PDB file of N, CA and C in Angstrom:
ATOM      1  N   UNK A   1     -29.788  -5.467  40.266  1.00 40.00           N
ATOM      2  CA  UNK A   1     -29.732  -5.621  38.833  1.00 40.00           C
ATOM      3  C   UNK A   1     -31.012  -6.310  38.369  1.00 40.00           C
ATOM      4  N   UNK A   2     -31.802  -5.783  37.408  1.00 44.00           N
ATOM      5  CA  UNK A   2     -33.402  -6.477  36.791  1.00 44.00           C
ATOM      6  C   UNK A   2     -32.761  -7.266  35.554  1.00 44.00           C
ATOM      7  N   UNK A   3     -33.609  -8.203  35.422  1.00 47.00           N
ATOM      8  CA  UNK A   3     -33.239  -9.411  35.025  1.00 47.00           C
ATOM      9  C   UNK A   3     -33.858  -8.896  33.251  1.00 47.00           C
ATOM     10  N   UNK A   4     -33.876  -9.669  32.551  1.00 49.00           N
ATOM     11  CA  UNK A   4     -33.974  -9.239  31.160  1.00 49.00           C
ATOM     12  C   UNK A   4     -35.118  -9.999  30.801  1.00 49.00           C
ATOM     13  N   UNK A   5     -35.714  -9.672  30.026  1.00 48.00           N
ATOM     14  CA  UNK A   5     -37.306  -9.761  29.712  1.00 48.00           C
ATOM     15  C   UNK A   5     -37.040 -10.726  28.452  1.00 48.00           C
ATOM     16  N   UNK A   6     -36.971 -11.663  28.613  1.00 47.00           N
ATOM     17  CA  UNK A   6     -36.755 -12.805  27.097  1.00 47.00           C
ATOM     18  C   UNK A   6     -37.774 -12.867  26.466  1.00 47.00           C
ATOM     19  N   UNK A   7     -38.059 -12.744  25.300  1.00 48.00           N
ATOM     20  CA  UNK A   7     -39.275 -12.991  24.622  1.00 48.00           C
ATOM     21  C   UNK A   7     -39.127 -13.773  23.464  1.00 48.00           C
ATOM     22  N   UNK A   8     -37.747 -14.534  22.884  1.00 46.00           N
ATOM     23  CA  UNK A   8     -38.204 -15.561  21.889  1.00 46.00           C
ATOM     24  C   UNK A   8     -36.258 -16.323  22.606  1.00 46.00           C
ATOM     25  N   UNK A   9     -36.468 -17.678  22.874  1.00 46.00           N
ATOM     26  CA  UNK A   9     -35.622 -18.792  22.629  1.00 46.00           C
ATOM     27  C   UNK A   9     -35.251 -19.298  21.799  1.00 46.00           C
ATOM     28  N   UNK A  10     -34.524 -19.274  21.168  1.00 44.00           N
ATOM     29  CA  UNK A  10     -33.990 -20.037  20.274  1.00 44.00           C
ATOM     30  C   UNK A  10     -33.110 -19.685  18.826  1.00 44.00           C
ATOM     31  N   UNK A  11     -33.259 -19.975  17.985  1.00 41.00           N
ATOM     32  CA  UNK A  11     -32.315 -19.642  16.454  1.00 41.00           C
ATOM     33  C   UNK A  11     -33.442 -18.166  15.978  1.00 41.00           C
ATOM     34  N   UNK A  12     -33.101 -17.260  16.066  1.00 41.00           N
ATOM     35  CA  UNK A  12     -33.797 -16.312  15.256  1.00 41.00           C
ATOM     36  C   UNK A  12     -34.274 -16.554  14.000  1.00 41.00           C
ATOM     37  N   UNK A  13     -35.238 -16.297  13.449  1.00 40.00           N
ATOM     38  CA  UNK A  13     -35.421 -16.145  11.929  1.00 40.00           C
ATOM     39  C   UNK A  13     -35.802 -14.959  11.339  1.00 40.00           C
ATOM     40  N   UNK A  14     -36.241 -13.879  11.962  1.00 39.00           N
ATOM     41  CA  UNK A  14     -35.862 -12.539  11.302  1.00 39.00           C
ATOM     42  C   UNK A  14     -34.717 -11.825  10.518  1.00 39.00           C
ATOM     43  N   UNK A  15     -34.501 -10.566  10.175  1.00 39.00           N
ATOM     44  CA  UNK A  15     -33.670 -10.064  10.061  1.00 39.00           C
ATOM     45  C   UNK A  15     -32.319 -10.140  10.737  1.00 39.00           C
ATOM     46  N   UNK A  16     -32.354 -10.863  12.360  1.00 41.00           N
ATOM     47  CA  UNK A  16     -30.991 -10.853  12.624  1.00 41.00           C
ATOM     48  C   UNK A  16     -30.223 -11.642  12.259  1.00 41.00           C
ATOM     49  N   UNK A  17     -30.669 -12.498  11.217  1.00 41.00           N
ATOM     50  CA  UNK A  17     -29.977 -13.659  10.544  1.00 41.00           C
ATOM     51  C   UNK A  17     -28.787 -13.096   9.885  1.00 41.00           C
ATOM     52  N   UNK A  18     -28.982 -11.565   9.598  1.00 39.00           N
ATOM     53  CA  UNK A  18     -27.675 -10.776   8.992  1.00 39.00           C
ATOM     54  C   UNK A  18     -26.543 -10.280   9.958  1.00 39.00           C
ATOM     55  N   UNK A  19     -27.275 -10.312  10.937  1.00 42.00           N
ATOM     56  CA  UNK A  19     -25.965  -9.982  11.753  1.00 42.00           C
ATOM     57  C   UNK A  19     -24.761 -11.132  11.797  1.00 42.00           C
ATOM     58  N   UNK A  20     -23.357 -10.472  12.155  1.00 41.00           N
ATOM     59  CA  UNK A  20     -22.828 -11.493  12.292  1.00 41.00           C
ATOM     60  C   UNK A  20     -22.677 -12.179  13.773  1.00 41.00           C
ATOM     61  N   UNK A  21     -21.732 -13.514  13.209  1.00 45.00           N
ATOM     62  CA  UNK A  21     -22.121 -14.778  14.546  1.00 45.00           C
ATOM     63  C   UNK A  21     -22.507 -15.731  13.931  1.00 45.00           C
ATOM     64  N   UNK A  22     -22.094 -16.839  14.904  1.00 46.00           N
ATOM     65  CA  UNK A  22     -22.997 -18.217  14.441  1.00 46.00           C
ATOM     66  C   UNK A  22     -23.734 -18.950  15.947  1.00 46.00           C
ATOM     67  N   UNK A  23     -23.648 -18.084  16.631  1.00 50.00           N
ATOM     68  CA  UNK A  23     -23.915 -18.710  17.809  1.00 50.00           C
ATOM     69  C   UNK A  23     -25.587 -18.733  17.920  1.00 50.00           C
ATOM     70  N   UNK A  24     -25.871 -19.769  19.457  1.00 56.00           N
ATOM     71  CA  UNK A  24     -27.202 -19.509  19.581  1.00 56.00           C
ATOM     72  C   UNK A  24     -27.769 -17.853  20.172  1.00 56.00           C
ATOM     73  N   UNK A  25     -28.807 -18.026  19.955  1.00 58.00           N
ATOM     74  CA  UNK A  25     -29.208 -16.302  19.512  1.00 58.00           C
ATOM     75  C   UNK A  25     -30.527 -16.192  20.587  1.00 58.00           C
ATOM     76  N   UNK A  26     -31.116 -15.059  21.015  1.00 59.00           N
ATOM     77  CA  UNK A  26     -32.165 -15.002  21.474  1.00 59.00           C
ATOM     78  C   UNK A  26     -32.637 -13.222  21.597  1.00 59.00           C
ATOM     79  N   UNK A  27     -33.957 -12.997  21.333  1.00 53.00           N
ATOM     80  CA  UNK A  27     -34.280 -11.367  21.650  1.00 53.00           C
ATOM     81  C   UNK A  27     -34.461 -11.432  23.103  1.00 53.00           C
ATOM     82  N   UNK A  28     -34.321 -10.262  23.386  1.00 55.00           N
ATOM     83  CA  UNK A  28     -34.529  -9.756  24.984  1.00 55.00           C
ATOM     84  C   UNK A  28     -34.211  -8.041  24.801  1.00 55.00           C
ATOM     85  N   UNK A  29     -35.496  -7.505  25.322  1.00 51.00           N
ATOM     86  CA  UNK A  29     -35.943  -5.743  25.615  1.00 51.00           C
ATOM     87  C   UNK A  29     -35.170  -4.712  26.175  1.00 51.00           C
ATOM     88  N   UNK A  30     -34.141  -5.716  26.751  1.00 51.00           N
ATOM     89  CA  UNK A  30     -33.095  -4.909  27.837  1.00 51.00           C
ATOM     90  C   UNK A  30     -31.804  -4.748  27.369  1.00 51.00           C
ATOM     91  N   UNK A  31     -30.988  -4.017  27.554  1.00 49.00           N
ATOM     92  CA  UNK A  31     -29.727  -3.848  26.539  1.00 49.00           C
ATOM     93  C   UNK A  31     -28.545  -4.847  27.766  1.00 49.00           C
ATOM     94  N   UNK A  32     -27.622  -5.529  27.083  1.00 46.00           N
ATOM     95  CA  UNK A  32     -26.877  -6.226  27.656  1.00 46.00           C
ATOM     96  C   UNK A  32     -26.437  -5.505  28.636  1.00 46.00           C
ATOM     97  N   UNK A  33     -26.130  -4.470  28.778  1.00 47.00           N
ATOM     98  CA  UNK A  33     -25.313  -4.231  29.712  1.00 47.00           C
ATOM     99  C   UNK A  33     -25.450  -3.689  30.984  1.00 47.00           C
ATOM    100  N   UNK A  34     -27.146  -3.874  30.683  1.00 49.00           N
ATOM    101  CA  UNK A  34     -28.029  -3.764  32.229  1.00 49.00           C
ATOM    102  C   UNK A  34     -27.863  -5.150  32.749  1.00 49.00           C
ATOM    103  N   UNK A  35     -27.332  -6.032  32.456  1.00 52.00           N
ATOM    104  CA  UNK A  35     -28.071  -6.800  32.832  1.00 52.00           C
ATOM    105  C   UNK A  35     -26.809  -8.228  32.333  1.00 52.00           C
ATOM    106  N   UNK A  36     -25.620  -7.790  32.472  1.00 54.00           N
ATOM    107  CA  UNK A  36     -24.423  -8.550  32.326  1.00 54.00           C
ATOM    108  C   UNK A  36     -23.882  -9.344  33.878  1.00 54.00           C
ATOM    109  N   UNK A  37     -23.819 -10.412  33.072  1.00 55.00           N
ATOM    110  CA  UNK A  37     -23.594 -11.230  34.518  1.00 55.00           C
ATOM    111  C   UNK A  37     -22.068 -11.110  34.317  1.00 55.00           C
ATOM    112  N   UNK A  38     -21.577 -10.589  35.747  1.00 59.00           N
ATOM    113  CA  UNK A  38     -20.428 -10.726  36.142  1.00 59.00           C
ATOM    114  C   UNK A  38     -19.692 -11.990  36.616  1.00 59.00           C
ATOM    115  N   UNK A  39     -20.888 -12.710  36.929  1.00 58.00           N
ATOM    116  CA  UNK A  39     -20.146 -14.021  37.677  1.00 58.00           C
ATOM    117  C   UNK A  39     -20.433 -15.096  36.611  1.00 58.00           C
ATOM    118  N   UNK A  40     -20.902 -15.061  35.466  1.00 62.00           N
ATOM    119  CA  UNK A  40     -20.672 -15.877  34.815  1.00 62.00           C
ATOM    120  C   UNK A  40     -19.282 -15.314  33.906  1.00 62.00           C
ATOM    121  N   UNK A  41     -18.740 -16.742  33.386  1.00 67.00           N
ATOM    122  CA  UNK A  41     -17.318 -16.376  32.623  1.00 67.00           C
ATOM    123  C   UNK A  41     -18.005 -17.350  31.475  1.00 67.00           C
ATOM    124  N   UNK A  42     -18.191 -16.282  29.912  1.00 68.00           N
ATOM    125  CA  UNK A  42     -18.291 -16.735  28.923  1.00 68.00           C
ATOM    126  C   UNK A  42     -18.896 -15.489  28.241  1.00 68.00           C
ATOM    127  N   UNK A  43     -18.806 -15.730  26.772  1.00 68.00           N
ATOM    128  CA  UNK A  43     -18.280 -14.534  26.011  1.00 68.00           C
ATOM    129  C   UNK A  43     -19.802 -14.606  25.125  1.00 68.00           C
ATOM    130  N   UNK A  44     -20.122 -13.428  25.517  1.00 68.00           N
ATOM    131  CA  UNK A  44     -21.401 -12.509  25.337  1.00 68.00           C
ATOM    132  C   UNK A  44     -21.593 -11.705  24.097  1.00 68.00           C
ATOM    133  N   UNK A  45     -21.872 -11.986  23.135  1.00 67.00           N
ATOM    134  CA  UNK A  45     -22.002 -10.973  22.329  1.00 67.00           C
ATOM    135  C   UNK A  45     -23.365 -10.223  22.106  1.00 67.00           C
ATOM    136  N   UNK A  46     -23.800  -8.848  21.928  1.00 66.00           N
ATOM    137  CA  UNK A  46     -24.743  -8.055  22.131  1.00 66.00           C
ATOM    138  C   UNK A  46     -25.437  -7.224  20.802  1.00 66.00           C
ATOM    139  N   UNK A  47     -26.076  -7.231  20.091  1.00 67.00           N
ATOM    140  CA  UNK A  47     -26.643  -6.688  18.893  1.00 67.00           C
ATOM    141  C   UNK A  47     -27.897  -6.078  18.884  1.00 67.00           C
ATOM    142  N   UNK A  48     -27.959  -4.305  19.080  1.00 67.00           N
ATOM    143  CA  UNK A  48     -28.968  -3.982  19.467  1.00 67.00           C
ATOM    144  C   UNK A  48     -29.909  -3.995  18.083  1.00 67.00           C
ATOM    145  N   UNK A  49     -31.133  -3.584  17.835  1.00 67.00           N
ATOM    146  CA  UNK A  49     -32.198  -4.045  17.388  1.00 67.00           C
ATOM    147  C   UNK A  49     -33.093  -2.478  16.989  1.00 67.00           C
ATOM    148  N   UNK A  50     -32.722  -1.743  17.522  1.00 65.00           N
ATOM    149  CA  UNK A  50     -32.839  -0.277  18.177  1.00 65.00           C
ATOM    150  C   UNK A  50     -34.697  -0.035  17.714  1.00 65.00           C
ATOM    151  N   UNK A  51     -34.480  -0.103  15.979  1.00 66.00           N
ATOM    152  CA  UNK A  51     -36.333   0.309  15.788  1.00 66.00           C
ATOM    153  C   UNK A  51     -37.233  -0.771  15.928  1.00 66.00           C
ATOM    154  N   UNK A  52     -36.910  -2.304  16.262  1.00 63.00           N
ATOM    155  CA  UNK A  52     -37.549  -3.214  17.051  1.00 63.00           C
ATOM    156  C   UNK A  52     -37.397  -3.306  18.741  1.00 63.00           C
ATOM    157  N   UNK A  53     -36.749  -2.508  19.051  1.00 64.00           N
ATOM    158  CA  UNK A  53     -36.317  -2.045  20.861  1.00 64.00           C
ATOM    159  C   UNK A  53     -36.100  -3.558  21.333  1.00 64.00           C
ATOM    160  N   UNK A  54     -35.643  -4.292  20.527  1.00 65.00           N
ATOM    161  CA  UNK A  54     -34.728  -5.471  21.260  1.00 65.00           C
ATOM    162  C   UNK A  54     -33.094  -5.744  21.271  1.00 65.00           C
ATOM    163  N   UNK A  55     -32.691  -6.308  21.876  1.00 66.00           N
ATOM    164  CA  UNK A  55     -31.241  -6.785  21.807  1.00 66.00           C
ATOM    165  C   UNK A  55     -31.353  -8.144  21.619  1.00 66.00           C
ATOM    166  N   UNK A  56     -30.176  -8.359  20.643  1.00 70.00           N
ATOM    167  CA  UNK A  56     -30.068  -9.870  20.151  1.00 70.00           C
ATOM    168  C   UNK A  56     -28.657 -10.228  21.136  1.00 70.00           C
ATOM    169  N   UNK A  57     -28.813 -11.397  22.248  1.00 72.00           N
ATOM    170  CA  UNK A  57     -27.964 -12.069  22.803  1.00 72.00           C
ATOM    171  C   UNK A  57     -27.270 -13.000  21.846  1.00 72.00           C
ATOM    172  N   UNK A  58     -26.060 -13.056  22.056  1.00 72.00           N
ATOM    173  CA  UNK A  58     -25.601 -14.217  20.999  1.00 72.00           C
ATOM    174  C   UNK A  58     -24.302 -14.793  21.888  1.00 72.00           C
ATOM    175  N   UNK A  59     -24.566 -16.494  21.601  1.00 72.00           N
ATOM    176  CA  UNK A  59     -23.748 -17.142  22.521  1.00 72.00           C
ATOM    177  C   UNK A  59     -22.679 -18.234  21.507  1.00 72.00           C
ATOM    178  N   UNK A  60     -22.135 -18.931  22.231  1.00 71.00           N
ATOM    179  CA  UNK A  60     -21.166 -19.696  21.668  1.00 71.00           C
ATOM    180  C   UNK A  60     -21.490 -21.189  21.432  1.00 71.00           C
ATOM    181  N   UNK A  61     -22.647 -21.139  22.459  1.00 71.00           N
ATOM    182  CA  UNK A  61     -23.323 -22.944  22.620  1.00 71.00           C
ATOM    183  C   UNK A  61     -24.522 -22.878  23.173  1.00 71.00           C
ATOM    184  N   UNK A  62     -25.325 -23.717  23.271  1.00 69.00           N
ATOM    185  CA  UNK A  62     -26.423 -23.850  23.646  1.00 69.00           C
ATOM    186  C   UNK A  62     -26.537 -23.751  25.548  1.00 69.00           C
ATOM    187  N   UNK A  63     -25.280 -24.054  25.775  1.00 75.00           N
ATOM    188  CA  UNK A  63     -24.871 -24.682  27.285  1.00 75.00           C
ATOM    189  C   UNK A  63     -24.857 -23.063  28.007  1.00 75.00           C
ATOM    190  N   UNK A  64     -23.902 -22.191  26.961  1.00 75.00           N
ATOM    191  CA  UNK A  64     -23.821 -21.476  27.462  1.00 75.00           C
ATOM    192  C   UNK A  64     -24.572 -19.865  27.474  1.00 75.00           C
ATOM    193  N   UNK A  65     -25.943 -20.500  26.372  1.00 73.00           N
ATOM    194  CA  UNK A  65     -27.166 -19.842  26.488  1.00 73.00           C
ATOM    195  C   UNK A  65     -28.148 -20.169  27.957  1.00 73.00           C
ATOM    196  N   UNK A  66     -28.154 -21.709  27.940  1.00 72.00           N
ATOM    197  CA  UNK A  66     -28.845 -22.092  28.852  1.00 72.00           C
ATOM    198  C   UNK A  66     -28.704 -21.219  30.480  1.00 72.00           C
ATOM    199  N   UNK A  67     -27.424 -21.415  30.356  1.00 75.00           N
ATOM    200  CA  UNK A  67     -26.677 -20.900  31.975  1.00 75.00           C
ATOM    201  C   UNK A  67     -27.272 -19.571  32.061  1.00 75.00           C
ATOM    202  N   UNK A  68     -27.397 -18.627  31.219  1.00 73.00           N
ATOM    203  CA  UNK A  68     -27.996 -17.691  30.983  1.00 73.00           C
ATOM    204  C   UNK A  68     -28.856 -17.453  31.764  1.00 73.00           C
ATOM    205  N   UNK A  69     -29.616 -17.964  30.595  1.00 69.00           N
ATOM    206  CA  UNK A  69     -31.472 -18.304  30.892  1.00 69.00           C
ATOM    207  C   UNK A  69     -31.745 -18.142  32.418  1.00 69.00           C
ATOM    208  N   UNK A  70     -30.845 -19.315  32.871  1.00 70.00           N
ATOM    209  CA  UNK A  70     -31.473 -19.925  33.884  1.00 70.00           C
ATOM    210  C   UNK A  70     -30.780 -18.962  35.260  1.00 70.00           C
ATOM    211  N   UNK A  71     -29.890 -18.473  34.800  1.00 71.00           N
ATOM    212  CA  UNK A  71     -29.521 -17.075  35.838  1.00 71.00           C
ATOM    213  C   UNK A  71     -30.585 -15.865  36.082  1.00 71.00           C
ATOM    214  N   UNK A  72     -30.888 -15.443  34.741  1.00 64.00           N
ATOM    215  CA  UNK A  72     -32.005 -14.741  34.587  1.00 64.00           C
ATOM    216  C   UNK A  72     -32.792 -14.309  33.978  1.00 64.00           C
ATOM    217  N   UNK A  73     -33.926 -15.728  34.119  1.00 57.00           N
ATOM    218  CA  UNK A  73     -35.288 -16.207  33.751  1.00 57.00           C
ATOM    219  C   UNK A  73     -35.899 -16.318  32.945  1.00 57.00           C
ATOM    220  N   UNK A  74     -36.630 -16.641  32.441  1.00 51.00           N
ATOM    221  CA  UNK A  74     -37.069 -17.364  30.596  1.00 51.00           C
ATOM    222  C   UNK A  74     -37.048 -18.538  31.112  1.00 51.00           C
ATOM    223  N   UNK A  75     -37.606 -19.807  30.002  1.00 45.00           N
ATOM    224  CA  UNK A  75     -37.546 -20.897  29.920  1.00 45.00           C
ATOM    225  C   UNK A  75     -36.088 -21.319  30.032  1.00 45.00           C
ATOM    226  N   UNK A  76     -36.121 -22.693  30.849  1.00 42.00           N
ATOM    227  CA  UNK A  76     -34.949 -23.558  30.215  1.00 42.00           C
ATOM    228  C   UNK A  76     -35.002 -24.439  28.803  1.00 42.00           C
ATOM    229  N   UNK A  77     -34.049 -24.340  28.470  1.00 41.00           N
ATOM    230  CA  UNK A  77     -33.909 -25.731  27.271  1.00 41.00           C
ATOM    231  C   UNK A  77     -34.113 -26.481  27.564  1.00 41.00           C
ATOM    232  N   UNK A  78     -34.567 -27.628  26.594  1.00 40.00           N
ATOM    233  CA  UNK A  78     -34.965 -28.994  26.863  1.00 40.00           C
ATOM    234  C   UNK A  78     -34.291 -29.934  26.006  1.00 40.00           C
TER     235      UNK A  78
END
């Protein structure tokens, strides 16, 4: 399984501000479901991006963005 290509951390400020959710947010090139961790347990939501060819990850907490991350690769939080 290839890991997902993160290219911005943190609160979006583009257009995906319309999507819904309130969670923490992040772009990444790869569509969730290449690239869904099975062994993590926590609830994933996925918003593709299609004529910017990104997917918007969207999480429930920061904790459980981080775990993410740090499964597969991007920066950690600080």
């Amino acid at each position: 399984m290839s890991s997902p290509h993160i290219r911005t951390v943190g609160l979006t400020k583009t257009r995906a501000r319309a999507l819904d959710g309130q969670g923490y947010r992040f772009h990444c090139t790869r569509p969730i479901a290449q690239a869904r961790p099975s062994s993590i347990d926590m609830d994933i939501q996925m918003s593709p991006i299609t004529d910017e060819r990104l997917t918007l990850y969207s999480f429930r907490s920061a904790g459980d963005m981080q775990t993410f991350i740090e499964q597969f690769g991007g920066d950690v939080l600080e």
